[in-house]
CSV table of C-alpha atoms in Angstrom, one decimal:
chain,number,residue,atom,x,y,z
A,1,UNK,CA,71.1,-171.1,-65.2
A,2,UNK,CA,67.6,-171.5,-66.6
A,3,UNK,CA,66.3,-172.0,-63.0
A,4,UNK,CA,67.7,-168.6,-62.0
A,5,UNK,CA,65.6,-166.8,-64.6
A,6,UNK,CA,62.4,-168.2,-63.1
A,7,UNK,CA,63.5,-167.8,-59.5
A,8,UNK,CA,64.2,-164.1,-60.0
A,9,UNK,CA,60.5,-163.6,-60.7
A,10,UNK,CA,59.1,-166.1,-58.2
A,11,UNK,CA,61.3,-165.4,-55.1
A,12,UNK,CA,59.9,-161.9,-54.6
A,13,UNK,CA,56.3,-163.2,-54.8
A,14,UNK,CA,57.1,-165.9,-52.2
A,15,UNK,CA,58.7,-163.2,-50.0
A,16,UNK,CA,55.6,-161.0,-50.4
A,17,UNK,CA,53.4,-163.8,-49.1
A,18,UNK,CA,55.8,-164.7,-46.3
A,19,UNK,CA,56.2,-161.0,-45.2
A,20,UNK,CA,52.4,-160.7,-45.2
A,21,UNK,CA,52.0,-163.7,-43.0
A,22,UNK,CA,54.6,-162.4,-40.6
A,23,UNK,CA,53.8,-158.7,-41.1
A,24,UNK,CA,53.6,-158.0,-37.3
A,25,UNK,CA,56.9,-159.7,-36.5
A,26,UNK,CA,59.3,-156.9,-37.6
A,27,UNK,CA,62.6,-158.8,-37.3
A,28,UNK,CA,61.4,-161.9,-39.1
A,29,UNK,CA,59.6,-160.0,-41.8
A,30,UNK,CA,62.6,-157.7,-42.5
A,31,UNK,CA,65.0,-160.7,-42.6
A,32,UNK,CA,62.8,-162.6,-45.1
A,33,UNK,CA,62.5,-159.6,-47.4
A,34,UNK,CA,66.1,-158.4,-47.3
A,35,UNK,CA,67.5,-161.9,-47.7
A,36,UNK,CA,65.2,-162.5,-50.7
A,37,UNK,CA,66.3,-159.2,-52.3
A,38,UNK,CA,69.9,-159.9,-51.7
A,39,UNK,CA,69.4,-163.4,-53.1
A,40,UNK,CA,67.7,-162.1,-56.2
A,41,UNK,CA,70.5,-159.5,-56.7
A,42,UNK,CA,73.2,-162.3,-56.5
A,43,UNK,CA,71.2,-164.4,-58.9
A,44,UNK,CA,70.9,-161.5,-61.4
A,45,UNK,CA,74.7,-160.9,-61.1
A,46,UNK,CA,75.4,-164.6,-61.8
A,47,UNK,CA,73.0,-164.5,-64.8
A,48,UNK,CA,74.8,-161.4,-66.1
A,49,UNK,CA,78.1,-163.2,-66.0
A,50,UNK,CA,76.6,-166.2,-67.7
A,51,UNK,CA,75.1,-164.1,-70.5
A,52,UNK,CA,78.3,-162.2,-71.0
A,53,UNK,CA,80.2,-165.5,-71.4
A,54,UNK,CA,77.8,-167.8,-73.2
A,55,UNK,CA,75.0,-165.7,-74.6
A,56,UNK,CA,71.3,-165.4,-73.8
A,57,UNK,CA,69.4,-167.8,-71.5
A,58,UNK,CA,65.9,-168.7,-72.7
A,59,UNK,CA,63.3,-170.4,-70.6
A,60,UNK,CA,60.2,-171.9,-72.2
A,61,UNK,CA,57.8,-172.1,-69.3
A,62,UNK,CA,56.2,-175.6,-69.2
A,63,UNK,CA,58.1,-176.6,-72.3
A,64,UNK,CA,55.4,-175.0,-74.6
A,65,UNK,CA,56.2,-173.7,-78.1
A,66,UNK,CA,57.0,-170.0,-78.0
A,67,UNK,CA,54.0,-169.3,-80.2
A,68,UNK,CA,51.6,-170.6,-77.6
A,69,UNK,CA,53.5,-170.5,-74.2
A,70,UNK,CA,55.3,-168.0,-72.0
A,71,UNK,CA,58.9,-167.4,-72.8
A,72,UNK,CA,61.4,-165.7,-70.4
A,73,UNK,CA,64.5,-164.3,-72.2
A,74,UNK,CA,67.6,-163.2,-70.3
A,75,UNK,CA,69.6,-161.4,-73.0
A,76,UNK,CA,72.3,-158.8,-72.4
A,77,UNK,CA,69.9,-155.9,-72.4
A,78,UNK,CA,67.7,-157.7,-69.8
A,79,UNK,CA,70.3,-158.9,-67.4
A,80,UNK,CA,72.2,-155.6,-67.4
A,81,UNK,CA,69.2,-153.6,-66.4
A,82,UNK,CA,67.9,-156.3,-64.1
A,83,UNK,CA,71.1,-156.6,-62.1
A,84,UNK,CA,71.3,-152.8,-61.4
A,85,UNK,CA,67.6,-152.7,-60.6
A,86,UNK,CA,67.6,-155.6,-58.1
A,87,UNK,CA,70.7,-154.2,-56.3
A,88,UNK,CA,69.0,-150.8,-56.1
A,89,UNK,CA,65.8,-152.2,-54.6
A,90,UNK,CA,67.8,-154.1,-52.0
A,91,UNK,CA,69.5,-150.9,-50.9
A,92,UNK,CA,66.2,-149.0,-50.7
A,93,UNK,CA,64.7,-151.7,-48.5
A,94,UNK,CA,67.7,-151.5,-46.2
A,95,UNK,CA,67.2,-147.7,-46.1
A,96,UNK,CA,63.5,-148.2,-45.3
A,97,UNK,CA,64.3,-150.5,-42.3
A,98,UNK,CA,66.5,-147.7,-40.9
A,99,UNK,CA,63.8,-145.0,-41.5
A,100,UNK,CA,61.0,-147.1,-40.2
A,101,UNK,CA,60.4,-145.4,-36.8
A,102,UNK,CA,60.6,-141.9,-38.3
A,103,UNK,CA,57.4,-139.9,-39.0
A,104,UNK,CA,58.1,-139.9,-42.8
A,105,UNK,CA,58.4,-143.6,-43.3
A,106,UNK,CA,56.0,-146.0,-45.1
A,107,UNK,CA,53.9,-148.4,-43.0
A,108,UNK,CA,56.0,-151.6,-43.2
A,109,UNK,CA,53.1,-154.1,-42.7
A,110,UNK,CA,51.7,-152.8,-46.0
A,111,UNK,CA,54.7,-151.4,-47.9
A,112,UNK,CA,57.0,-154.4,-47.5
A,113,UNK,CA,54.8,-157.0,-49.1
A,114,UNK,CA,53.7,-154.6,-51.9
A,115,UNK,CA,57.4,-153.7,-52.6
A,116,UNK,CA,58.1,-157.4,-53.2
A,117,UNK,CA,55.1,-157.7,-55.5
A,118,UNK,CA,56.4,-154.6,-57.4
A,119,UNK,CA,59.9,-156.2,-57.5
A,120,UNK,CA,58.4,-159.3,-59.1
A,121,UNK,CA,56.5,-157.2,-61.7
A,122,UNK,CA,59.8,-155.3,-62.5
A,123,UNK,CA,61.7,-158.6,-63.0
A,124,UNK,CA,58.9,-160.1,-65.2
A,125,UNK,CA,58.7,-156.9,-67.3
A,126,UNK,CA,62.4,-157.1,-68.0
A,127,UNK,CA,62.5,-160.9,-68.7
A,128,UNK,CA,59.3,-161.6,-70.5
A,129,UNK,CA,59.4,-162.5,-74.2
A,130,UNK,CA,55.7,-161.9,-75.1
A,131,UNK,CA,53.4,-158.9,-75.0
A,132,UNK,CA,50.6,-160.4,-73.0
A,133,UNK,CA,52.9,-161.5,-70.1
A,134,UNK,CA,54.3,-158.0,-70.3
A,135,UNK,CA,50.8,-156.6,-69.8
A,136,UNK,CA,50.4,-158.9,-66.7
A,137,UNK,CA,53.7,-157.7,-65.4
A,138,UNK,CA,52.6,-154.0,-65.8
A,139,UNK,CA,49.4,-154.7,-63.9
A,140,UNK,CA,51.4,-156.3,-61.1
A,141,UNK,CA,53.4,-153.1,-60.9
A,142,UNK,CA,50.4,-150.9,-61.2
A,143,UNK,CA,48.4,-152.6,-58.4
A,144,UNK,CA,51.4,-152.6,-56.0
A,145,UNK,CA,52.4,-149.0,-56.8
A,146,UNK,CA,48.9,-147.7,-56.2
A,147,UNK,CA,48.8,-149.3,-52.8
A,148,UNK,CA,52.3,-147.9,-52.0
A,149,UNK,CA,51.3,-144.4,-53.1
A,150,UNK,CA,48.1,-144.2,-51.0
A,151,UNK,CA,48.4,-146.6,-48.1
A,152,UNK,CA,48.9,-143.9,-45.5
A,153,UNK,CA,45.5,-142.5,-46.5
A,154,UNK,CA,46.4,-138.8,-46.5
A,155,UNK,CA,44.1,-136.6,-48.7
A,156,UNK,CA,46.9,-135.5,-51.0
A,157,UNK,CA,48.1,-139.1,-51.5
A,158,UNK,CA,44.6,-140.4,-52.4
A,159,UNK,CA,43.9,-137.4,-54.7
A,160,UNK,CA,47.2,-137.8,-56.6
A,161,UNK,CA,47.0,-141.6,-56.4
A,162,UNK,CA,43.6,-141.4,-58.2
A,163,UNK,CA,45.2,-139.4,-61.0
A,164,UNK,CA,48.0,-141.9,-61.2
A,165,UNK,CA,45.8,-145.0,-61.3
A,166,UNK,CA,43.3,-143.5,-63.8
A,167,UNK,CA,45.9,-142.5,-66.3
A,168,UNK,CA,47.8,-145.8,-65.9
A,169,UNK,CA,44.6,-147.8,-66.2
A,170,UNK,CA,43.8,-145.9,-69.4
A,171,UNK,CA,47.2,-146.8,-70.7
A,172,UNK,CA,46.7,-150.4,-69.6
A,173,UNK,CA,43.4,-150.5,-71.5
A,174,UNK,CA,45.2,-149.2,-74.6
A,175,UNK,CA,47.8,-151.9,-74.0
A,176,UNK,CA,45.3,-154.6,-74.0
A,177,UNK,CA,43.6,-153.4,-77.2
A,178,UNK,CA,47.1,-153.1,-78.7
A,179,UNK,CA,47.8,-156.8,-77.9
A,180,UNK,CA,44.5,-157.7,-79.6
A,181,UNK,CA,45.4,-155.7,-82.7
A,182,UNK,CA,48.8,-157.2,-82.9
A,183,UNK,CA,47.4,-160.7,-82.5
A,184,UNK,CA,44.8,-160.1,-85.2
A,185,UNK,CA,47.5,-158.8,-87.6
A,186,UNK,CA,50.2,-161.4,-87.0
A,187,UNK,CA,48.6,-164.4,-85.2
A,188,UNK,CA,51.1,-164.1,-82.2
A,189,UNK,CA,52.2,-162.0,-79.3
A,190,UNK,CA,55.6,-163.5,-79.0
A,191,UNK,CA,58.3,-160.8,-79.5
A,192,UNK,CA,60.6,-163.0,-81.5
A,193,UNK,CA,57.8,-164.0,-83.9
A,194,UNK,CA,56.6,-160.4,-84.0
A,195,UNK,CA,60.1,-159.4,-85.0
A,196,UNK,CA,59.7,-161.6,-88.1
A,197,UNK,CA,56.1,-160.7,-88.9
A,198,UNK,CA,55.6,-157.0,-88.1
A,199,UNK,CA,58.2,-155.7,-90.6
A,200,UNK,CA,56.4,-157.7,-93.3
A,201,UNK,CA,53.0,-155.9,-92.7
A,202,UNK,CA,51.7,-153.0,-94.8
A,203,UNK,CA,53.3,-149.7,-94.0
A,204,UNK,CA,50.1,-148.2,-92.5
A,205,UNK,CA,49.5,-151.2,-90.2
A,206,UNK,CA,53.1,-151.2,-89.1
A,207,UNK,CA,53.0,-147.5,-88.4
A,208,UNK,CA,49.8,-147.9,-86.5
A,209,UNK,CA,51.2,-150.6,-84.2
A,210,UNK,CA,54.3,-148.5,-83.6
A,211,UNK,CA,52.4,-145.4,-82.7
A,212,UNK,CA,49.9,-147.2,-80.6
A,213,UNK,CA,52.6,-148.8,-78.4
A,214,UNK,CA,54.6,-145.5,-78.4
A,215,UNK,CA,51.6,-144.0,-76.6
A,216,UNK,CA,51.2,-147.0,-74.3
A,217,UNK,CA,54.8,-147.3,-73.2
A,218,UNK,CA,55.3,-143.5,-73.3
A,219,UNK,CA,52.5,-143.1,-70.7
A,220,UNK,CA,54.3,-145.6,-68.5
A,221,UNK,CA,57.6,-143.8,-69.1
A,222,UNK,CA,56.2,-140.3,-68.5
A,223,UNK,CA,57.3,-138.8,-71.9
A,224,UNK,CA,55.9,-135.6,-73.2
A,225,UNK,CA,53.0,-134.8,-73.3
A,226,UNK,CA,51.9,-137.8,-71.1
A,227,UNK,CA,53.9,-137.0,-68.0
A,228,UNK,CA,51.5,-134.8,-66.0
A,229,UNK,CA,50.6,-137.6,-63.6
A,230,UNK,CA,54.2,-138.0,-62.3
A,231,UNK,CA,55.1,-134.7,-60.7
A,232,UNK,CA,51.8,-134.6,-58.8
A,233,UNK,CA,51.8,-138.2,-57.5
A,234,UNK,CA,55.4,-139.0,-56.7
A,235,UNK,CA,56.1,-136.2,-54.2
A,236,UNK,CA,53.1,-137.2,-52.0
A,237,UNK,CA,54.3,-140.7,-51.3
A,238,UNK,CA,56.8,-141.7,-48.6
A,239,UNK,CA,60.2,-140.8,-49.9
A,240,UNK,CA,61.5,-144.3,-49.9
A,241,UNK,CA,58.6,-145.4,-52.1
A,242,UNK,CA,59.3,-142.4,-54.4
A,243,UNK,CA,62.9,-143.5,-54.6
A,244,UNK,CA,61.9,-146.9,-55.9
A,245,UNK,CA,59.5,-145.3,-58.4
A,246,UNK,CA,61.9,-142.7,-59.6
A,247,UNK,CA,64.7,-145.3,-60.1
A,248,UNK,CA,62.6,-148.0,-61.7
A,249,UNK,CA,59.1,-147.5,-62.9
A,250,UNK,CA,59.6,-145.0,-65.7
A,251,UNK,CA,62.8,-146.7,-66.7
A,252,UNK,CA,60.9,-149.9,-67.2
A,253,UNK,CA,58.6,-148.0,-69.6
A,254,UNK,CA,61.6,-146.8,-71.6
A,255,UNK,CA,63.1,-150.3,-71.4
A,256,UNK,CA,60.1,-152.0,-73.1
A,257,UNK,CA,59.8,-149.2,-75.6
A,258,UNK,CA,63.4,-149.7,-76.7
A,259,UNK,CA,63.0,-153.4,-76.9
A,260,UNK,CA,59.7,-153.3,-78.8
A,261,UNK,CA,60.5,-150.5,-81.3
A,262,UNK,CA,64.0,-151.8,-82.1
A,263,UNK,CA,63.0,-155.5,-82.5
A,264,UNK,CA,60.0,-154.5,-84.6
A,265,UNK,CA,62.2,-152.3,-86.9
A,266,UNK,CA,60.3,-149.1,-86.3
A,267,UNK,CA,63.0,-146.8,-87.7
A,268,UNK,CA,60.4,-144.8,-89.6
A,269,UNK,CA,59.3,-143.4,-86.2
A,270,UNK,CA,62.8,-142.1,-85.4
A,271,UNK,CA,62.1,-138.4,-86.3
A,272,UNK,CA,58.9,-138.3,-84.2
A,273,UNK,CA,60.6,-140.0,-81.2
A,274,UNK,CA,63.5,-137.4,-81.4
A,275,UNK,CA,61.0,-134.5,-81.4
A,276,UNK,CA,59.2,-136.0,-78.4
A,277,UNK,CA,62.6,-136.6,-76.7
A,278,UNK,CA,63.6,-133.0,-77.1
A,279,UNK,CA,60.3,-131.7,-75.7
A,280,UNK,CA,60.4,-134.2,-72.8
A,281,UNK,CA,63.9,-132.9,-71.9
A,282,UNK,CA,62.9,-129.2,-72.1
A,283,UNK,CA,59.5,-129.3,-70.3
A,284,UNK,CA,60.9,-131.6,-67.6
A,285,UNK,CA,63.8,-129.3,-66.8
A,286,UNK,CA,61.8,-126.1,-67.0
A,287,UNK,CA,59.2,-127.7,-64.6
A,288,UNK,CA,62.0,-128.5,-62.2
A,289,UNK,CA,63.4,-124.9,-62.2
A,290,UNK,CA,59.9,-123.6,-61.4
A,291,UNK,CA,59.6,-125.7,-58.2
A,292,UNK,CA,60.5,-124.7,-54.6
A,293,UNK,CA,60.4,-128.2,-53.1
A,294,UNK,CA,63.2,-130.8,-53.2
A,295,UNK,CA,61.0,-133.7,-54.0
A,296,UNK,CA,59.1,-131.9,-56.7
A,297,UNK,CA,62.3,-130.7,-58.4
A,298,UNK,CA,63.7,-134.2,-58.4
A,299,UNK,CA,60.3,-135.5,-59.7
A,300,UNK,CA,60.4,-133.2,-62.7
A,301,UNK,CA,63.9,-134.3,-63.4
A,302,UNK,CA,62.7,-137.9,-63.8
A,303,UNK,CA,60.7,-136.6,-66.8
A,304,UNK,CA,63.6,-134.6,-68.2
A,305,UNK,CA,66.1,-137.5,-68.1
A,306,UNK,CA,63.6,-139.7,-69.9
A,307,UNK,CA,64.1,-137.4,-72.9
A,308,UNK,CA,67.8,-138.5,-73.1
A,309,UNK,CA,66.8,-142.2,-73.2
A,310,UNK,CA,64.2,-141.5,-75.9
A,311,UNK,CA,66.9,-139.6,-77.9
A,312,UNK,CA,69.1,-142.7,-78.0
A,313,UNK,CA,66.1,-144.8,-79.2
A,314,UNK,CA,65.1,-142.2,-81.8
A,315,UNK,CA,68.5,-142.3,-83.5
A,316,UNK,CA,68.1,-146.0,-84.2
A,317,UNK,CA,71.8,-146.5,-84.4
A,318,UNK,CA,74.0,-148.9,-82.4
A,319,UNK,CA,75.8,-146.0,-80.7
A,320,UNK,CA,72.5,-144.2,-79.9
A,321,UNK,CA,70.7,-147.3,-78.5
A,322,UNK,CA,73.8,-148.3,-76.5
A,323,UNK,CA,73.9,-144.7,-75.1
A,324,UNK,CA,70.2,-145.1,-74.1
A,325,UNK,CA,71.0,-148.4,-72.4
A,326,UNK,CA,73.9,-147.1,-70.4
A,327,UNK,CA,71.9,-144.1,-69.6
A,328,UNK,CA,69.2,-146.3,-68.0
A,329,UNK,CA,71.8,-148.2,-66.1
A,330,UNK,CA,73.3,-145.0,-64.7
A,331,UNK,CA,69.9,-143.4,-64.0
A,332,UNK,CA,68.5,-146.2,-61.8
A,333,UNK,CA,70.9,-145.7,-58.9
A,334,UNK,CA,71.4,-141.9,-59.4
A,335,UNK,CA,67.7,-141.0,-59.2
A,336,UNK,CA,67.3,-143.4,-56.3
A,337,UNK,CA,70.1,-142.0,-54.2
A,338,UNK,CA,68.9,-138.4,-54.8
A,339,UNK,CA,65.5,-139.3,-53.4
A,340,UNK,CA,67.2,-141.2,-50.5
A,341,UNK,CA,69.1,-138.1,-49.6
A,342,UNK,CA,65.7,-136.3,-49.8
A,343,UNK,CA,64.3,-138.8,-47.4
A,344,UNK,CA,67.1,-138.2,-45.0
A,345,UNK,CA,66.6,-134.5,-45.2
A,346,UNK,CA,62.8,-134.9,-44.6
A,347,UNK,CA,63.5,-137.3,-41.7
A,348,UNK,CA,65.8,-134.8,-40.1
A,349,UNK,CA,63.8,-131.7,-40.7
A,350,UNK,CA,60.3,-133.0,-41.4
A,351,UNK,CA,60.0,-131.0,-44.6
A,352,UNK,CA,61.4,-130.9,-48.1
A,353,UNK,CA,60.4,-127.3,-48.9
A,354,UNK,CA,63.5,-125.3,-49.8
A,355,UNK,CA,62.1,-122.2,-48.0
A,356,UNK,CA,62.1,-124.1,-44.7
A,357,UNK,CA,65.5,-125.6,-45.0
A,358,UNK,CA,69.1,-124.4,-45.1
A,359,UNK,CA,72.5,-124.8,-43.4
A,360,UNK,CA,72.6,-128.6,-43.4
A,361,UNK,CA,76.1,-128.7,-44.7
A,362,UNK,CA,77.3,-127.5,-41.3
A,363,UNK,CA,75.5,-130.2,-39.3
A,364,UNK,CA,75.2,-133.0,-41.9
A,365,UNK,CA,78.3,-132.6,-44.1
A,366,UNK,CA,78.3,-136.3,-45.2
A,367,UNK,CA,74.7,-135.8,-46.4
A,368,UNK,CA,75.8,-132.8,-48.5
A,369,UNK,CA,78.5,-135.0,-50.2
A,370,UNK,CA,76.0,-137.8,-50.7
A,371,UNK,CA,73.8,-135.3,-52.6
A,372,UNK,CA,76.5,-133.5,-54.5
A,373,UNK,CA,78.0,-136.6,-56.2
A,374,UNK,CA,74.8,-138.0,-57.8
A,375,UNK,CA,73.6,-134.4,-58.5
A,376,UNK,CA,76.8,-133.7,-60.6
A,377,UNK,CA,76.3,-137.1,-62.3
A,378,UNK,CA,72.7,-136.1,-63.1
A,379,UNK,CA,73.9,-132.9,-64.7
A,380,UNK,CA,76.4,-134.9,-66.8
A,381,UNK,CA,79.7,-133.5,-65.4
A,382,UNK,CA,82.9,-135.6,-65.7
A,383,UNK,CA,84.1,-137.9,-64.4
A,384,UNK,CA,80.7,-139.2,-63.2
A,385,UNK,CA,78.5,-141.9,-64.8
A,386,UNK,CA,76.1,-139.2,-66.2
A,387,UNK,CA,79.0,-137.7,-68.3
A,388,UNK,CA,79.7,-141.1,-69.9
A,389,UNK,CA,76.0,-141.7,-70.7
A,390,UNK,CA,75.4,-138.2,-72.1
A,391,UNK,CA,78.6,-138.1,-74.0
A,392,UNK,CA,77.7,-141.3,-75.8
A,393,UNK,CA,74.2,-139.9,-76.7
A,394,UNK,CA,75.5,-136.5,-77.9
A,395,UNK,CA,78.2,-138.2,-79.9
A,396,UNK,CA,75.6,-140.4,-81.5
A,397,UNK,CA,73.5,-137.4,-82.3
A,398,UNK,CA,76.4,-135.5,-83.9
A,399,UNK,CA,77.2,-138.6,-86.0
A,400,UNK,CA,73.5,-138.7,-87.2
A,401,UNK,CA,73.5,-135.0,-87.9
A,402,UNK,CA,70.6,-134.2,-85.6
A,403,UNK,CA,71.9,-130.9,-84.4
A,404,UNK,CA,68.7,-129.7,-82.8
A,405,UNK,CA,68.5,-132.6,-80.3
A,406,UNK,CA,72.2,-132.3,-79.5
A,407,UNK,CA,71.7,-128.6,-78.7
A,408,UNK,CA,68.6,-129.4,-76.6
A,409,UNK,CA,70.6,-132.0,-74.7
A,410,UNK,CA,73.4,-129.6,-73.9
A,411,UNK,CA,71.1,-126.8,-72.8
A,412,UNK,CA,69.1,-129.1,-70.6
A,413,UNK,CA,72.3,-130.4,-69.0
A,414,UNK,CA,73.2,-126.8,-68.1
A,415,UNK,CA,69.7,-126.2,-66.7
A,416,UNK,CA,69.9,-129.4,-64.8
A,417,UNK,CA,73.1,-128.2,-63.1
A,418,UNK,CA,71.3,-124.9,-62.3
A,419,UNK,CA,68.4,-126.8,-60.6
A,420,UNK,CA,70.9,-128.9,-58.6
A,421,UNK,CA,72.6,-125.8,-57.4
A,422,UNK,CA,69.2,-124.4,-56.4
A,423,UNK,CA,68.7,-127.5,-54.2
A,424,UNK,CA,72.2,-127.2,-52.8
A,425,UNK,CA,71.7,-123.5,-51.9
A,426,UNK,CA,68.3,-124.1,-50.5
A,427,UNK,CA,68.9,-127.2,-48.5
A,428,UNK,CA,72.6,-127.3,-47.6
A,429,UNK,CA,73.9,-123.7,-47.8
A,430,UNK,CA,72.8,-120.5,-46.0
A,431,UNK,CA,71.5,-120.1,-42.5
A,432,UNK,CA,69.9,-123.0,-40.6
A,433,UNK,CA,66.2,-122.8,-40.3
A,434,UNK,CA,64.2,-124.4,-37.5
A,435,UNK,CA,62.7,-127.8,-38.3
A,436,UNK,CA,59.1,-127.6,-39.4
A,437,UNK,CA,56.9,-130.0,-37.4
A,438,UNK,CA,53.9,-130.2,-39.7
A,439,UNK,CA,52.9,-132.8,-42.2
A,440,UNK,CA,51.6,-132.5,-45.8
A,441,UNK,CA,47.8,-132.1,-46.2
A,442,UNK,CA,47.6,-130.2,-42.9
A,443,UNK,CA,47.3,-133.5,-41.0
A,444,UNK,CA,48.9,-133.7,-37.6
A,445,UNK,CA,51.6,-136.2,-37.0
A,446,UNK,CA,54.2,-136.5,-34.2
A,447,UNK,CA,57.7,-135.4,-35.1
A,448,UNK,CA,59.6,-138.7,-34.6
A,449,UNK,CA,63.1,-138.4,-35.9
A,450,UNK,CA,65.1,-141.6,-36.7
A,451,UNK,CA,67.0,-143.3,-33.9
A,452,UNK,CA,70.8,-143.3,-34.0
A,453,UNK,CA,70.8,-146.9,-35.2
A,454,UNK,CA,68.2,-146.1,-37.8
A,455,UNK,CA,70.1,-143.1,-39.0
A,456,UNK,CA,73.3,-145.2,-39.3
A,457,UNK,CA,71.3,-147.8,-41.4
A,458,UNK,CA,70.0,-145.0,-43.6
A,459,UNK,CA,73.4,-143.6,-44.0
A,460,UNK,CA,74.9,-147.0,-45.0
A,461,UNK,CA,72.2,-147.6,-47.6
A,462,UNK,CA,72.6,-144.1,-49.1
A,463,UNK,CA,76.4,-144.4,-49.1
A,464,UNK,CA,76.2,-147.8,-50.8
A,465,UNK,CA,73.9,-146.5,-53.5
A,466,UNK,CA,76.2,-143.5,-54.0
A,467,UNK,CA,79.1,-146.0,-54.3
A,468,UNK,CA,77.1,-147.9,-57.0
A,469,UNK,CA,76.8,-144.7,-59.1
A,470,UNK,CA,80.6,-144.2,-58.8
A,471,UNK,CA,81.2,-147.9,-59.7
A,472,UNK,CA,79.2,-147.4,-62.9
A,473,UNK,CA,81.5,-144.5,-63.8
A,474,UNK,CA,84.6,-146.6,-62.8
A,475,UNK,CA,83.5,-149.6,-64.9
A,476,UNK,CA,82.2,-147.5,-67.8
A,477,UNK,CA,84.4,-149.3,-70.3
A,478,UNK,CA,83.0,-152.8,-69.7
A,479,UNK,CA,79.5,-151.4,-69.3
A,480,UNK,CA,79.7,-149.7,-72.6
A,481,UNK,CA,80.9,-152.9,-74.3
A,482,UNK,CA,77.9,-154.7,-72.9
A,483,UNK,CA,75.5,-151.9,-73.8
A,484,UNK,CA,76.9,-151.9,-77.4
A,485,UNK,CA,76.5,-155.6,-77.6
A,486,UNK,CA,72.9,-155.3,-76.4
A,487,UNK,CA,72.2,-152.5,-78.9
A,488,UNK,CA,73.6,-154.6,-81.7
A,489,UNK,CA,71.4,-157.6,-80.8
A,490,UNK,CA,68.3,-155.4,-80.6
A,491,UNK,CA,68.8,-153.6,-83.9
A,492,UNK,CA,69.8,-156.7,-85.7
A,493,UNK,CA,67.1,-158.9,-84.2
A,494,UNK,CA,68.3,-162.1,-85.7
A,495,UNK,CA,70.2,-163.1,-82.6
A,496,UNK,CA,67.1,-162.6,-80.4
A,497,UNK,CA,64.9,-164.5,-82.8
A,498,UNK,CA,67.4,-167.4,-83.1
A,499,UNK,CA,67.9,-167.6,-79.3
A,500,UNK,CA,64.1,-167.7,-78.7
A,501,UNK,CA,62.9,-169.8,-81.6
A,502,UNK,CA,65.9,-172.0,-82.3
A,503,UNK,CA,68.7,-172.1,-84.9
A,504,UNK,CA,66.5,-173.6,-87.5
A,505,UNK,CA,64.7,-170.2,-88.1
């Protein structure tokens, strides 16, 4: 099983190189990439089964001591998020193959290799056991995501992409300084060793490290007040690219925040994190309600939903952190499929502005269903996966006596439902409006709707992603058990330290 851990990181990079070499041969390029993604998804599922049965899988790259070398750690938290992430990326790539000849698709000769580089960065971020390798993984994702955002060269994309890259480069600079500070204070960047040494530091130093990395990871996660780059940059990208970003990139920021702040025993920051969580929920959902474009509404909801994950972390309880974990698992496919539906709407009508849409339920009833199911899940209605995740978080908040954050969560859920109804009324209900044949940024482009075969492929990928959201709700019991186990391991820390450093510690 140790080989699988390394292959999950390496295979996407090999596929990126191969797809770049054969970028002009569509069938071969798509076969290489899709086969690689399916293979990585299967490997992740096998790794999940192994960890569930026998515990964490730890790989010391090159056989080096953890204090000096790179360590990859596949614990329950990692493999649970990794499996859902890899399956979701596979489905998005299948969707993009179907959308390819439409006018709203990404350029495959550029987007396909960069997507594989991004996939490798995601896998490495999830599996790495040290801060410096995490920095490298973030840079892989940043470079790939910047190219994906701007490769079509439209003025709006470049303008928003510059904002995205400047803010994220600033966060990366802070990250690198943070790694230096941590190494100076502790003599290591290995997470297991840090879990032993950081709690023993002076309170001021420990708080400083916790706050520093809260800002670094919070910028990547788009938490309040560091989220302004997201609603401006995501809607300008091709919608399939936005679907990957929405489902994964901010969730990776929350993932590493949960891992770092729990393993380093940063419970003293719990109250601050809860305040930030509430503000992130509120400002995100209010921003969504103020929009009149499907992609911008969904982009603001990325921010709002991050608040719920931060809420689970801020409680620093097993139930709270487990709720945050299952919320991440539920959010990855839910946010992705909502943007895939948005991509189908945009492919069909060449716009995502609510004022130019309407009546799609009459001509695309299946598409209306594909939107309604994840939208209800996003709002937290039973019996969908969002209900399970939000119920766990609200229950944890009630147990902790944090009434204000519970009330904020309930109010934001109601407002989320209201914004989903706004999209439903604007896109699917009412009279049909004529398709708008103009592109963003006032640039001319030919209206090329997807072919019948392409539409079928897009429908299959969207349906499969919707089915994944329903499967998470159906298997909520086993998923909760795994999330609870992951939360226990994170908050205790001893299991992680023993797995990485050996039983003699």
